[in-house]
Structures are given as structure tokens and as C-alpha cells.
Tab-separated table of N, CA and C in Angstrom:
chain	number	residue	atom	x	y	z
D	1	UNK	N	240.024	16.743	73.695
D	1	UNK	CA	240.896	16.168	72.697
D	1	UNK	C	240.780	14.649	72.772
D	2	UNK	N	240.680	14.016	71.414
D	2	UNK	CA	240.904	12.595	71.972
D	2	UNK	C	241.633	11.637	71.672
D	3	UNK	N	241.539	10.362	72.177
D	3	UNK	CA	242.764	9.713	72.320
D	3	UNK	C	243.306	8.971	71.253
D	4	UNK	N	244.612	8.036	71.539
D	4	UNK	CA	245.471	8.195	70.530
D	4	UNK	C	244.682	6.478	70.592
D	5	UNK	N	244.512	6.690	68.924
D	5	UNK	CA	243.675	4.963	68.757
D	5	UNK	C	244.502	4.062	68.541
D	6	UNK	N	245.458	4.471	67.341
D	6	UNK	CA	245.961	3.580	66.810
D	6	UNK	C	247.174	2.764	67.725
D	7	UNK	N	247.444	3.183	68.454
D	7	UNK	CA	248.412	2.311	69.904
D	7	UNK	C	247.689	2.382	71.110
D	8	UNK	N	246.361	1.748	71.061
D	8	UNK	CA	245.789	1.433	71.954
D	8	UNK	C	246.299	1.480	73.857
D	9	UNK	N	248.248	0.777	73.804
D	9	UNK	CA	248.521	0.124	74.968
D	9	UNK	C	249.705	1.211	75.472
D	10	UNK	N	249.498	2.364	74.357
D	10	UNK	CA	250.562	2.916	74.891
D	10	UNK	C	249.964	4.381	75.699
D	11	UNK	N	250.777	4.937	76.436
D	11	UNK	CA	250.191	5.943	77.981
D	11	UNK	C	251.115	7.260	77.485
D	12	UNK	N	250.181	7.768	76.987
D	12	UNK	CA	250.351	9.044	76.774
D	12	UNK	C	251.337	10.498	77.848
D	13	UNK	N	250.480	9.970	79.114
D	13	UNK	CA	250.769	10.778	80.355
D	13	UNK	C	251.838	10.450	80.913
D	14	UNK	N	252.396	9.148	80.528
D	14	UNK	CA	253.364	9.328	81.586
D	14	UNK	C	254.468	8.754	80.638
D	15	UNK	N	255.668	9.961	80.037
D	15	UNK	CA	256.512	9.274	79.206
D	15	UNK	C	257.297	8.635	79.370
D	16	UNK	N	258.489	7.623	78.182
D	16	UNK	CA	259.164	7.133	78.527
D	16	UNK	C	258.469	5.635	79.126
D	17	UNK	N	257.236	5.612	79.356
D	17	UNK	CA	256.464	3.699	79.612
D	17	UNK	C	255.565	3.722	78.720
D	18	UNK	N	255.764	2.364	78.437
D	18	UNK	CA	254.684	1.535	77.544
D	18	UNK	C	253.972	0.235	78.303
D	19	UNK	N	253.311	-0.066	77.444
D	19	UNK	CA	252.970	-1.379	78.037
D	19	UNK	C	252.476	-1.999	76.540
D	20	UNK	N	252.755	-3.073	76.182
D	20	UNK	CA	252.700	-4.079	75.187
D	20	UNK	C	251.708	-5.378	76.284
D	21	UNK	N	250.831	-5.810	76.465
D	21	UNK	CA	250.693	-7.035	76.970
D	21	UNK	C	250.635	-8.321	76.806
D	22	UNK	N	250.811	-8.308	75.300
D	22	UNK	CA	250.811	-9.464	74.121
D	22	UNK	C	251.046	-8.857	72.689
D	23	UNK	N	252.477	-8.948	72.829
D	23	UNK	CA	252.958	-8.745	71.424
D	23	UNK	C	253.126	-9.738	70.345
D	24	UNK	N	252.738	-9.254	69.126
D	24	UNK	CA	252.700	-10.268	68.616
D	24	UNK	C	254.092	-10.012	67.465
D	25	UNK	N	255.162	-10.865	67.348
D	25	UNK	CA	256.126	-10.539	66.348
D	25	UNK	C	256.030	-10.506	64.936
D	26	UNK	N	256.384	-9.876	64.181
D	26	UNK	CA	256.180	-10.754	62.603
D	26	UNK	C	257.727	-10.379	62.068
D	27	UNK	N	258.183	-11.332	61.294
D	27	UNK	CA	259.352	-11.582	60.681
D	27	UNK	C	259.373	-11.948	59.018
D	28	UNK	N	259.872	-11.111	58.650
D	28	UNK	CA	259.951	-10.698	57.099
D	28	UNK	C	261.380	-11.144	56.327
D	29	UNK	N	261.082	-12.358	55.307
D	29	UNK	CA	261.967	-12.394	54.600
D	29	UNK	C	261.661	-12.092	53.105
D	30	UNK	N	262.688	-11.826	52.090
D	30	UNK	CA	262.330	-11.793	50.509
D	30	UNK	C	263.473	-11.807	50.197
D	31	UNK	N	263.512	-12.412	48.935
D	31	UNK	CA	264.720	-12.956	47.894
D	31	UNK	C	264.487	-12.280	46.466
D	32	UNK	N	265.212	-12.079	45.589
D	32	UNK	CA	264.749	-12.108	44.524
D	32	UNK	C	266.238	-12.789	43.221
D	33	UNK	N	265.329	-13.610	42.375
D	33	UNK	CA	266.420	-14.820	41.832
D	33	UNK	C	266.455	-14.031	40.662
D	34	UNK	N	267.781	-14.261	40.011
D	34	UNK	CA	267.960	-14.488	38.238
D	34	UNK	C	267.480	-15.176	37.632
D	35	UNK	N	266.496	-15.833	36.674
D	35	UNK	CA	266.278	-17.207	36.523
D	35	UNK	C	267.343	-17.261	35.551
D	36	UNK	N	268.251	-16.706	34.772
D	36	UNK	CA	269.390	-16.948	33.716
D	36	UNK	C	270.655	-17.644	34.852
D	37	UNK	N	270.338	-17.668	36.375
D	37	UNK	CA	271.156	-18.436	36.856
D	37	UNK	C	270.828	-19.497	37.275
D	38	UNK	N	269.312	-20.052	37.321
D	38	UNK	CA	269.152	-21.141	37.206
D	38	UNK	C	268.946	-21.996	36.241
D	39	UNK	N	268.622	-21.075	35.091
D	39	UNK	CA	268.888	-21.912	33.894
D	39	UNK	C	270.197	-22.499	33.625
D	40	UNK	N	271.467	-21.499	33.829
D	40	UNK	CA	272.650	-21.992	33.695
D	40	UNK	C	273.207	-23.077	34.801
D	41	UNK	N	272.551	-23.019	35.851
D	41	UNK	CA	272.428	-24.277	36.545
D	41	UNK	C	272.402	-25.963	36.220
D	42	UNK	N	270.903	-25.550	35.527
D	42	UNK	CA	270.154	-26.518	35.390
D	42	UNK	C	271.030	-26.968	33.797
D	43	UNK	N	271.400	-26.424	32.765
D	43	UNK	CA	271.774	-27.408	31.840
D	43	UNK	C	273.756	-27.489	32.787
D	44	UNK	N	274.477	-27.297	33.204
D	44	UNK	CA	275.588	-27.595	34.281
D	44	UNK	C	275.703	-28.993	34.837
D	45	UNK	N	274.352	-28.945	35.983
D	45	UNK	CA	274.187	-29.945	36.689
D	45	UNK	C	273.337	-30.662	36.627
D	46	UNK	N	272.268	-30.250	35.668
D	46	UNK	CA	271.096	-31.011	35.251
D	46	UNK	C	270.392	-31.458	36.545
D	47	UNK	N	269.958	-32.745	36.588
D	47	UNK	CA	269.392	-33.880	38.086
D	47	UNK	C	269.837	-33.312	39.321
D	48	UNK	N	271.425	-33.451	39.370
D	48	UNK	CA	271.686	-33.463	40.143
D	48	UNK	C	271.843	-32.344	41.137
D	49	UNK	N	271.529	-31.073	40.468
D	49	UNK	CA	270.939	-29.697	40.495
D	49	UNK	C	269.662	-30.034	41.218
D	50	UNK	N	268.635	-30.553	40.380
D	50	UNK	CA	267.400	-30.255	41.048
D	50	UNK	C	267.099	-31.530	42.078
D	51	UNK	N	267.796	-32.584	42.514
D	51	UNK	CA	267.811	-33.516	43.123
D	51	UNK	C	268.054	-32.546	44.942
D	52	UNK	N	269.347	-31.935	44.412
D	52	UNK	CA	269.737	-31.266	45.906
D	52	UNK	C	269.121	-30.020	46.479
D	53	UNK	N	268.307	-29.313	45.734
D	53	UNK	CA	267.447	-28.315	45.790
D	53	UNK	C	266.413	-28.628	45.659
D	54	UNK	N	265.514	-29.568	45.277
D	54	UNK	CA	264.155	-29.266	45.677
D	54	UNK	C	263.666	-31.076	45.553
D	55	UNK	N	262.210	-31.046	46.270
D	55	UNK	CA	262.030	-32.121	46.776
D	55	UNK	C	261.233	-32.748	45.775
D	56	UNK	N	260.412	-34.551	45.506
D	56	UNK	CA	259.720	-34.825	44.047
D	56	UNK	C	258.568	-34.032	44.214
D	57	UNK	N	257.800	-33.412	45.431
D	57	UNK	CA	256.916	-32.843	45.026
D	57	UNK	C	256.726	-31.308	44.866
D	58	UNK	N	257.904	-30.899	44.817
D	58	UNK	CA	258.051	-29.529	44.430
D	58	UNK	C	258.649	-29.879	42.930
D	59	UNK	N	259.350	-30.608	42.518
D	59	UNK	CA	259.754	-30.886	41.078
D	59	UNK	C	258.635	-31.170	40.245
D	60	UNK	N	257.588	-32.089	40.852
D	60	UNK	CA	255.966	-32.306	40.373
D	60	UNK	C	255.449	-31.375	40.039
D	61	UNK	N	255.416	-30.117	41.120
D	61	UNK	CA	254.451	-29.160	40.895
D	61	UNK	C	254.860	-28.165	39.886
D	62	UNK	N	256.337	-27.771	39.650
D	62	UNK	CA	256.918	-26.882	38.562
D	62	UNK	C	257.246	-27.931	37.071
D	63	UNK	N	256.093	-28.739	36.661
D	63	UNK	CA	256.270	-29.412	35.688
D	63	UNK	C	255.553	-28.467	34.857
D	64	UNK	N	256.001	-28.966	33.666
D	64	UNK	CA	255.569	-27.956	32.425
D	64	UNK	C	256.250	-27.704	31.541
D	65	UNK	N	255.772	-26.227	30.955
D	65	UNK	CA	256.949	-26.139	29.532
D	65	UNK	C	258.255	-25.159	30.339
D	66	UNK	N	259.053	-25.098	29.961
D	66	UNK	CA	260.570	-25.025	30.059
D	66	UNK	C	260.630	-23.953	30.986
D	67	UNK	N	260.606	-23.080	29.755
D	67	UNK	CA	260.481	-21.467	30.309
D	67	UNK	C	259.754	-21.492	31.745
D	68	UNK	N	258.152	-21.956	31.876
D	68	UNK	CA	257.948	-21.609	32.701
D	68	UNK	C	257.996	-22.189	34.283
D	69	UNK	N	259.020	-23.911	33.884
D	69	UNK	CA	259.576	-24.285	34.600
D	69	UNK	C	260.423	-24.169	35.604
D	70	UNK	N	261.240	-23.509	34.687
D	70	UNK	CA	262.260	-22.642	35.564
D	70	UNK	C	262.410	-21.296	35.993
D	71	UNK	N	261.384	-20.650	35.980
D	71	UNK	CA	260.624	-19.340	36.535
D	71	UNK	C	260.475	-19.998	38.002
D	72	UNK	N	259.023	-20.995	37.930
D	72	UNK	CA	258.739	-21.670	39.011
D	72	UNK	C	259.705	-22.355	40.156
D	73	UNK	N	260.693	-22.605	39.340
D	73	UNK	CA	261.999	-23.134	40.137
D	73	UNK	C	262.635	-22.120	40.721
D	74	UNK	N	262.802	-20.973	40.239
D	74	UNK	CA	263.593	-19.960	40.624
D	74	UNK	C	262.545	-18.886	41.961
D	75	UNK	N	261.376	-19.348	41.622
D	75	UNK	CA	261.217	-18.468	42.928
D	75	UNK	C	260.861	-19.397	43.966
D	76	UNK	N	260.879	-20.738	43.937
D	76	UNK	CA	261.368	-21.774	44.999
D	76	UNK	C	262.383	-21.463	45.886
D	77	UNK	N	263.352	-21.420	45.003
D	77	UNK	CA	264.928	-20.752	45.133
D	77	UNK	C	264.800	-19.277	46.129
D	78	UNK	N	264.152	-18.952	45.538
D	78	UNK	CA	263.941	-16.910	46.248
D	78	UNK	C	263.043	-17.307	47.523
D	79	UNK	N	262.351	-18.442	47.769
D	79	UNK	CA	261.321	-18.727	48.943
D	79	UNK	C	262.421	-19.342	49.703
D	80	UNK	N	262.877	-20.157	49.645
D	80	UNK	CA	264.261	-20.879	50.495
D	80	UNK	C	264.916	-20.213	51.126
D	81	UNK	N	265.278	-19.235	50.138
D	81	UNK	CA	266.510	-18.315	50.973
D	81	UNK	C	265.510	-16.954	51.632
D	82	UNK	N	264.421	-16.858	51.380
D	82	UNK	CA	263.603	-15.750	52.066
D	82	UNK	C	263.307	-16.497	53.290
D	83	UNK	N	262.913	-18.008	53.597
D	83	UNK	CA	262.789	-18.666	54.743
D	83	UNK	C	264.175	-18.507	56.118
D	84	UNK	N	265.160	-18.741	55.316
D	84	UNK	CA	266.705	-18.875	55.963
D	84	UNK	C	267.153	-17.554	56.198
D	85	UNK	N	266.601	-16.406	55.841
D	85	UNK	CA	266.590	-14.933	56.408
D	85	UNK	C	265.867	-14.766	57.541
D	86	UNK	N	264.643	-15.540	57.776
D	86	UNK	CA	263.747	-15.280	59.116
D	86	UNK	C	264.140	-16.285	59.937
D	87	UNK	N	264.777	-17.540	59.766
D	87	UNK	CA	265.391	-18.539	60.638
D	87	UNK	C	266.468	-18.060	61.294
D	88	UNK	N	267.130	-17.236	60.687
D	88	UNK	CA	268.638	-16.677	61.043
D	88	UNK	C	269.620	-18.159	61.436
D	89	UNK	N	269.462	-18.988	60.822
D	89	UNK	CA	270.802	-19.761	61.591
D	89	UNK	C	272.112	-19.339	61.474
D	90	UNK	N	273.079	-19.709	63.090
D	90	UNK	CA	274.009	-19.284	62.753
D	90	UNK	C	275.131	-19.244	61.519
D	91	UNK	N	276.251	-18.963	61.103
D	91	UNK	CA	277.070	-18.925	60.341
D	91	UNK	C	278.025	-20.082	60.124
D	92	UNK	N	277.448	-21.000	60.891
D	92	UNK	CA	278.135	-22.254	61.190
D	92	UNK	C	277.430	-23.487	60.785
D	93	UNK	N	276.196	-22.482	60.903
D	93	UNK	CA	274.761	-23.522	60.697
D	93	UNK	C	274.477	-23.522	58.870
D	94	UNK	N	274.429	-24.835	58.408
D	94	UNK	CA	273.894	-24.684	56.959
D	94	UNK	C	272.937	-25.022	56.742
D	95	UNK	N	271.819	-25.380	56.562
D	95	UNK	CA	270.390	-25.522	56.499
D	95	UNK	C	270.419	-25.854	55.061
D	96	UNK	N	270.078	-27.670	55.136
D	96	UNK	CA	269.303	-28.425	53.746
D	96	UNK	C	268.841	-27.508	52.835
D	97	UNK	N	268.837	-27.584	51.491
D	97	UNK	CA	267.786	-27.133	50.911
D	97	UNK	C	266.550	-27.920	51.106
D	98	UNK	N	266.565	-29.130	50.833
D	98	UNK	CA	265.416	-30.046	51.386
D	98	UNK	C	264.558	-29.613	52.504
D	99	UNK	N	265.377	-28.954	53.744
D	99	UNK	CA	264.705	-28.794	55.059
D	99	UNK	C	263.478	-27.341	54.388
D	100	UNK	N	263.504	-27.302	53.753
D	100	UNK	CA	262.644	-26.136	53.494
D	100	UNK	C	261.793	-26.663	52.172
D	101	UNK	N	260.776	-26.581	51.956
D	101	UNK	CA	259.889	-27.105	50.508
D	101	UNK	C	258.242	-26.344	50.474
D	102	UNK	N	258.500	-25.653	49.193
D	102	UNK	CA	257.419	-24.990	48.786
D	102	UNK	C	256.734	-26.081	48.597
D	103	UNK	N	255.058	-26.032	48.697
D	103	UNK	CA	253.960	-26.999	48.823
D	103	UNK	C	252.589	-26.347	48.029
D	104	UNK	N	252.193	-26.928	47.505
D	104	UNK	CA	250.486	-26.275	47.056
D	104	UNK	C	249.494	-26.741	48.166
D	105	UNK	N	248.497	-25.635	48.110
D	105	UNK	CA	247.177	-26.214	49.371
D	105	UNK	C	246.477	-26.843	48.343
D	106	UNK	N	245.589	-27.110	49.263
D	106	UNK	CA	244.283	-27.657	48.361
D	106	UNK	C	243.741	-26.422	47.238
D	107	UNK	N	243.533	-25.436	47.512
D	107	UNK	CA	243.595	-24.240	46.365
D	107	UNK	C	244.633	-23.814	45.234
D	108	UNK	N	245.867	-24.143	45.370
D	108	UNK	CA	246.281	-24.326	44.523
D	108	UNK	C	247.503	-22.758	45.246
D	109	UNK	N	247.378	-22.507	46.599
D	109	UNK	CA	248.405	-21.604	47.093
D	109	UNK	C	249.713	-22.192	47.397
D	110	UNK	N	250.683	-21.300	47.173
D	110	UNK	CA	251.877	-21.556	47.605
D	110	UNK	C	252.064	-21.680	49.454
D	111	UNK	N	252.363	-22.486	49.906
D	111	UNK	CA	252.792	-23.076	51.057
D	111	UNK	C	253.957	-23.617	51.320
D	112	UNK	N	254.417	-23.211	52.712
D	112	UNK	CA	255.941	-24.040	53.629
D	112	UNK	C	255.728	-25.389	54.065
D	113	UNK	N	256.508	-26.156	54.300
D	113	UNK	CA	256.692	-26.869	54.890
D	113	UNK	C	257.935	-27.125	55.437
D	114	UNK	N	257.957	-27.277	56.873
D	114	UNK	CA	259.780	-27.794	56.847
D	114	UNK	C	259.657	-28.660	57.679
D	115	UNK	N	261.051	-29.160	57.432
D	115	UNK	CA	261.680	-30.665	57.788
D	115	UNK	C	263.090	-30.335	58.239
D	116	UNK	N	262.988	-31.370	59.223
D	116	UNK	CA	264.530	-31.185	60.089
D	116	UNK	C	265.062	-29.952	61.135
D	117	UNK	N	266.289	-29.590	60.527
D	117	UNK	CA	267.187	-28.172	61.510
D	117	UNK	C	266.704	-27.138	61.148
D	118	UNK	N	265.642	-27.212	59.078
D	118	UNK	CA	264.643	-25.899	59.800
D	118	UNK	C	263.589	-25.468	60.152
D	119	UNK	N	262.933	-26.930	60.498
D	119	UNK	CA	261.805	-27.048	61.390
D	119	UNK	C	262.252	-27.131	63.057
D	120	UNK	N	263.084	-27.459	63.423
D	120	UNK	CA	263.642	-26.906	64.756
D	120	UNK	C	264.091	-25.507	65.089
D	121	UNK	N	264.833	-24.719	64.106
D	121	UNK	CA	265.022	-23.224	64.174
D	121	UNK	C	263.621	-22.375	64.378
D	122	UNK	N	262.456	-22.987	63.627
D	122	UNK	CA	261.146	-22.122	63.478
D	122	UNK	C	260.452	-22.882	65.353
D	123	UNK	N	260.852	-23.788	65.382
D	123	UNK	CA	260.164	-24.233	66.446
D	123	UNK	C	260.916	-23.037	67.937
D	124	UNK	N	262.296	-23.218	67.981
D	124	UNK	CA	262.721	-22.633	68.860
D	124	UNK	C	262.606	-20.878	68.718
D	125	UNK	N	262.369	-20.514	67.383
D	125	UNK	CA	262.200	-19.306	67.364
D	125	UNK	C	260.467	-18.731	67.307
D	126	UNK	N	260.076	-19.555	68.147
D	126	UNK	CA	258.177	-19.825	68.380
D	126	UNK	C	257.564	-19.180	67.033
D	127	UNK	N	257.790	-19.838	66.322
D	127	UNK	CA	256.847	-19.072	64.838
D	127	UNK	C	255.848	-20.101	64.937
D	128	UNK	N	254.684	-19.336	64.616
D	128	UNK	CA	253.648	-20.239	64.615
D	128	UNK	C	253.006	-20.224	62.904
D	129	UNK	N	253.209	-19.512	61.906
D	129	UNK	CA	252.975	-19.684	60.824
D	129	UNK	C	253.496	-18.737	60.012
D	130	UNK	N	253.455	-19.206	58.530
D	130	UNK	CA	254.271	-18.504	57.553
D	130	UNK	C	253.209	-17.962	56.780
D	131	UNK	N	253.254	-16.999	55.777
D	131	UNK	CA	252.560	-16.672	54.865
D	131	UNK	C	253.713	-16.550	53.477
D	132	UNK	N	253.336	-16.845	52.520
D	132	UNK	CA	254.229	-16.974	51.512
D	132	UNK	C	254.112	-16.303	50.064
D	133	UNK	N	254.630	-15.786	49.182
D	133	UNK	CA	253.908	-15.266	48.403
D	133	UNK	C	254.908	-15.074	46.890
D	134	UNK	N	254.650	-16.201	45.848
D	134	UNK	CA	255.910	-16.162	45.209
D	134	UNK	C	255.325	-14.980	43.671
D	135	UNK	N	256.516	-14.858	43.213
D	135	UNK	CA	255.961	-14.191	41.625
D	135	UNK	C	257.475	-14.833	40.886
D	136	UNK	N	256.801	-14.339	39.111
D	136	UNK	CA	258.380	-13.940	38.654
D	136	UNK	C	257.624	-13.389	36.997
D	137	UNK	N	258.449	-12.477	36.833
D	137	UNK	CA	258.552	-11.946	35.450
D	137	UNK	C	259.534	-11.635	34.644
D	138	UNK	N	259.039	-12.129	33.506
D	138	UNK	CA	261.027	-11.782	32.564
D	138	UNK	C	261.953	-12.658	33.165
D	139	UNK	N	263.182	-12.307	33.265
D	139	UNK	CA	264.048	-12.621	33.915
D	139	UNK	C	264.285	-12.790	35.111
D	140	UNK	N	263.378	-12.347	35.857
D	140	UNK	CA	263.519	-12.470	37.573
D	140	UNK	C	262.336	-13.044	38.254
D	141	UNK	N	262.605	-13.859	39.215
D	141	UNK	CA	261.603	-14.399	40.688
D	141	UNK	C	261.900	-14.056	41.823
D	142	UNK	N	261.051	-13.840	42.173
D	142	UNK	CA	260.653	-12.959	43.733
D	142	UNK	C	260.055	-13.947	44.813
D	143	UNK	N	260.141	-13.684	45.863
D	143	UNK	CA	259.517	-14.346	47.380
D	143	UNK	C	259.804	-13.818	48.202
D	144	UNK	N	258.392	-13.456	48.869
D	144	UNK	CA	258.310	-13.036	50.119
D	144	UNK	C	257.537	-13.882	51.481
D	145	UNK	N	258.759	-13.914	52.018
D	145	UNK	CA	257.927	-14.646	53.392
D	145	UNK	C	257.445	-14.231	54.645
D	146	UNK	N	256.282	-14.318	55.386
D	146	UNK	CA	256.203	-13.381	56.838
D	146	UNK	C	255.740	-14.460	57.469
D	147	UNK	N	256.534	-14.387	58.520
D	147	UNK	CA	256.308	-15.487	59.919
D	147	UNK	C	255.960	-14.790	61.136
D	148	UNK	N	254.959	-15.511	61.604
D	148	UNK	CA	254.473	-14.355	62.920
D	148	UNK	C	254.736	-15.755	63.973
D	149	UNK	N	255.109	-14.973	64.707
D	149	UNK	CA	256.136	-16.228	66.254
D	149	UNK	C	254.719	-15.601	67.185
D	150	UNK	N	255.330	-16.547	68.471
D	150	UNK	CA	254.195	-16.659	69.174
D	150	UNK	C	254.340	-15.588	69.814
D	151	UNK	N	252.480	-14.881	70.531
D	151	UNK	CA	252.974	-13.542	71.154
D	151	UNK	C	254.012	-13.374	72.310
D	152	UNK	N	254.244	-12.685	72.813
D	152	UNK	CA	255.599	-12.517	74.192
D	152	UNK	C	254.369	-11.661	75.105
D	153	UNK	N	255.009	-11.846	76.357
D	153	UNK	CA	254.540	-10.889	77.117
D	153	UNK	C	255.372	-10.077	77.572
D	154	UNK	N	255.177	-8.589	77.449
D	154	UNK	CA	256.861	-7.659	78.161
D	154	UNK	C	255.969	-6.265	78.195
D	155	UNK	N	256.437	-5.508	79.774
D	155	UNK	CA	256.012	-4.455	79.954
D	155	UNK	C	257.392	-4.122	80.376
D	156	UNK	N	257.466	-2.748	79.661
D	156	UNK	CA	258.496	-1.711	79.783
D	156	UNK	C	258.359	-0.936	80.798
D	157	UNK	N	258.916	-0.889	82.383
D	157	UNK	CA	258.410	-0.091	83.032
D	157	UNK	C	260.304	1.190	83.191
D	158	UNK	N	260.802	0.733	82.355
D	158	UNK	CA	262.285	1.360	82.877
D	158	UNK	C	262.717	2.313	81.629
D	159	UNK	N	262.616	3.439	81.495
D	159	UNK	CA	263.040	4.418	80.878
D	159	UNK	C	264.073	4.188	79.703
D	160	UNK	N	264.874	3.579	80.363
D	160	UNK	CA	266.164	3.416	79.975
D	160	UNK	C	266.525	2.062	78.524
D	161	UNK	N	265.599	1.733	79.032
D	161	UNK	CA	264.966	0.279	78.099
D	161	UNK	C	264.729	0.880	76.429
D	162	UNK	N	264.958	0.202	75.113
D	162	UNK	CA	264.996	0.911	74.282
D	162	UNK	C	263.479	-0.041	73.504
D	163	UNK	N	262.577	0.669	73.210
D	163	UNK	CA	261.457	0.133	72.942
D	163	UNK	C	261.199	-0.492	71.701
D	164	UNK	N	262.706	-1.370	70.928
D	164	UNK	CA	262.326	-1.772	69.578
D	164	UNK	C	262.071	-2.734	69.703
């Protein structure tokens, strides 16, 4: 009979132990926006709306015609708060919108950047990179974010230990 491939590290024979020797984490956030609430935003507060939510070069990059302005804005919006789901700060903790800013690469991909308390949350919570991935159609914008932290090392040698 043969062996089990797809969990390489785990021991068949002897239950109840594992061994992980470098795990690697990944952390999953996603949002999904109204854009009829950022439209109603945006004629409300106008500037001062998009002054406190997003930075000049995220306002740069969602330039254009209207409609599809504020699509682009709105899954900014859905990337922010998909970021601040994998940061977990506490309930005490409020996190800039600023500290967080969608970015284009040189290709023209959606990219993180952060600044400040939530570039210290990602630092202390060892993430070493994000992957990002925005949409929106109709009425709604979407974002999904996955952050993979740095690997851990942990062997389970105690039964009792719960292996999530």
C-alpha cells in the first residue's frame, strides 16, 4: 500500500503526533462594498471623504469617468477593510485609513503598501507578503487579501495538543 503524499510530515503509525517542521501560515481577508454607499458618500462629503480614505496616489490611480471611479474606490474600500481583518487589531486599536494604500506595480497590478500602526501590526504579526486581488461589478466591489507570515517551527509531540 502506499503512502500518504499529500501530508508529507505527517506519521501515519503512530497516532495522535505530527510533525510540521516549517509551517508556513496564510491569512485570508475579503470585503465586499456597496458602491451606492460610496457614491452617497462621496456627493455628502465630497474631498473631505476622499482626503481621509485614500492617499494622492491612490486618488491618481482611480481617475477617470465617474462610474468607474467609484467602483475603483469602492474596492479600495473592500481592500482596507480585507487588510484590517488579517491585522486583527485590537478593539481599542483604530487603524488610519491612510495606514493602508492600494498601489499599482510596474504592470499595472494591484498592490499593499502600509504605513504606520499597520505596518507595525503586519511586522509583529511576521507577515512577510500580501497578495491582493480587487474586482467590482454592477453595484458591488470585492477584495481579497492573503498574507503568508513567516514560517514557525512546532512539533506536536503531546496528544492532548489540538492540531489547528
Amino acid at each position: 500500500m502506499g503512502h500518504l503524499t499529500a501530508f508529507p510530515n505527517f506519521s501515519a503509525g503512530q497516532p495522535g503526533r505530527y510533525r510540521c517542521a516549517r509551517q508556513t501560515v496564510m491569512r485570508v481577508g475579503t470585503d465586499l462594498v456597496w458602491i451606492p454607499d460610496v457614491q452617497q458618500s462621496l456627493r455628502q462629503f465630497g474631498d473631505r471623504y476622499l482626503r481621509r480614505l485614500f492617499s494622492s496616489r491612490e486618488l491618481a490611480d482611480c481617475r477617470g469617468e465617474e462610474q468607474r471611479q467609484q467602483a475603483s474606490l469602492a474596492a479600495r474600500i473592500a481592500a482596507k477593510e480585507a487588510v484590517m481583518k488579517i491585522l486583527q487589531p485590537d478593539r481599542h486599536t483604530a487603524l488610519p485609513w491612510l495606514t493602508i494604500e492600494v498601489i499599482r506595480t510596474a504592470n499595472g497590478s494591484p498592490a499593499l503598501a502600509l504605513h504606520g500602526a499597520a505596518r507595525a501590526l503586519a511586522k509583529a504579526s511576521k507577515i512577510r507578503q500580501f497578495s491582493l486581488s480587487l474586482s467590482h461589478e454592477h453595484d458591488y466591489a470585492t477584495a481579497t487579501v492573503i498574507a503568508t507570515c513567516q514560517p514557525t517551527s512546532h512539533v506536536n509531540d503531546d496528544s492532548s495538543e489540538s492540531p489547528v
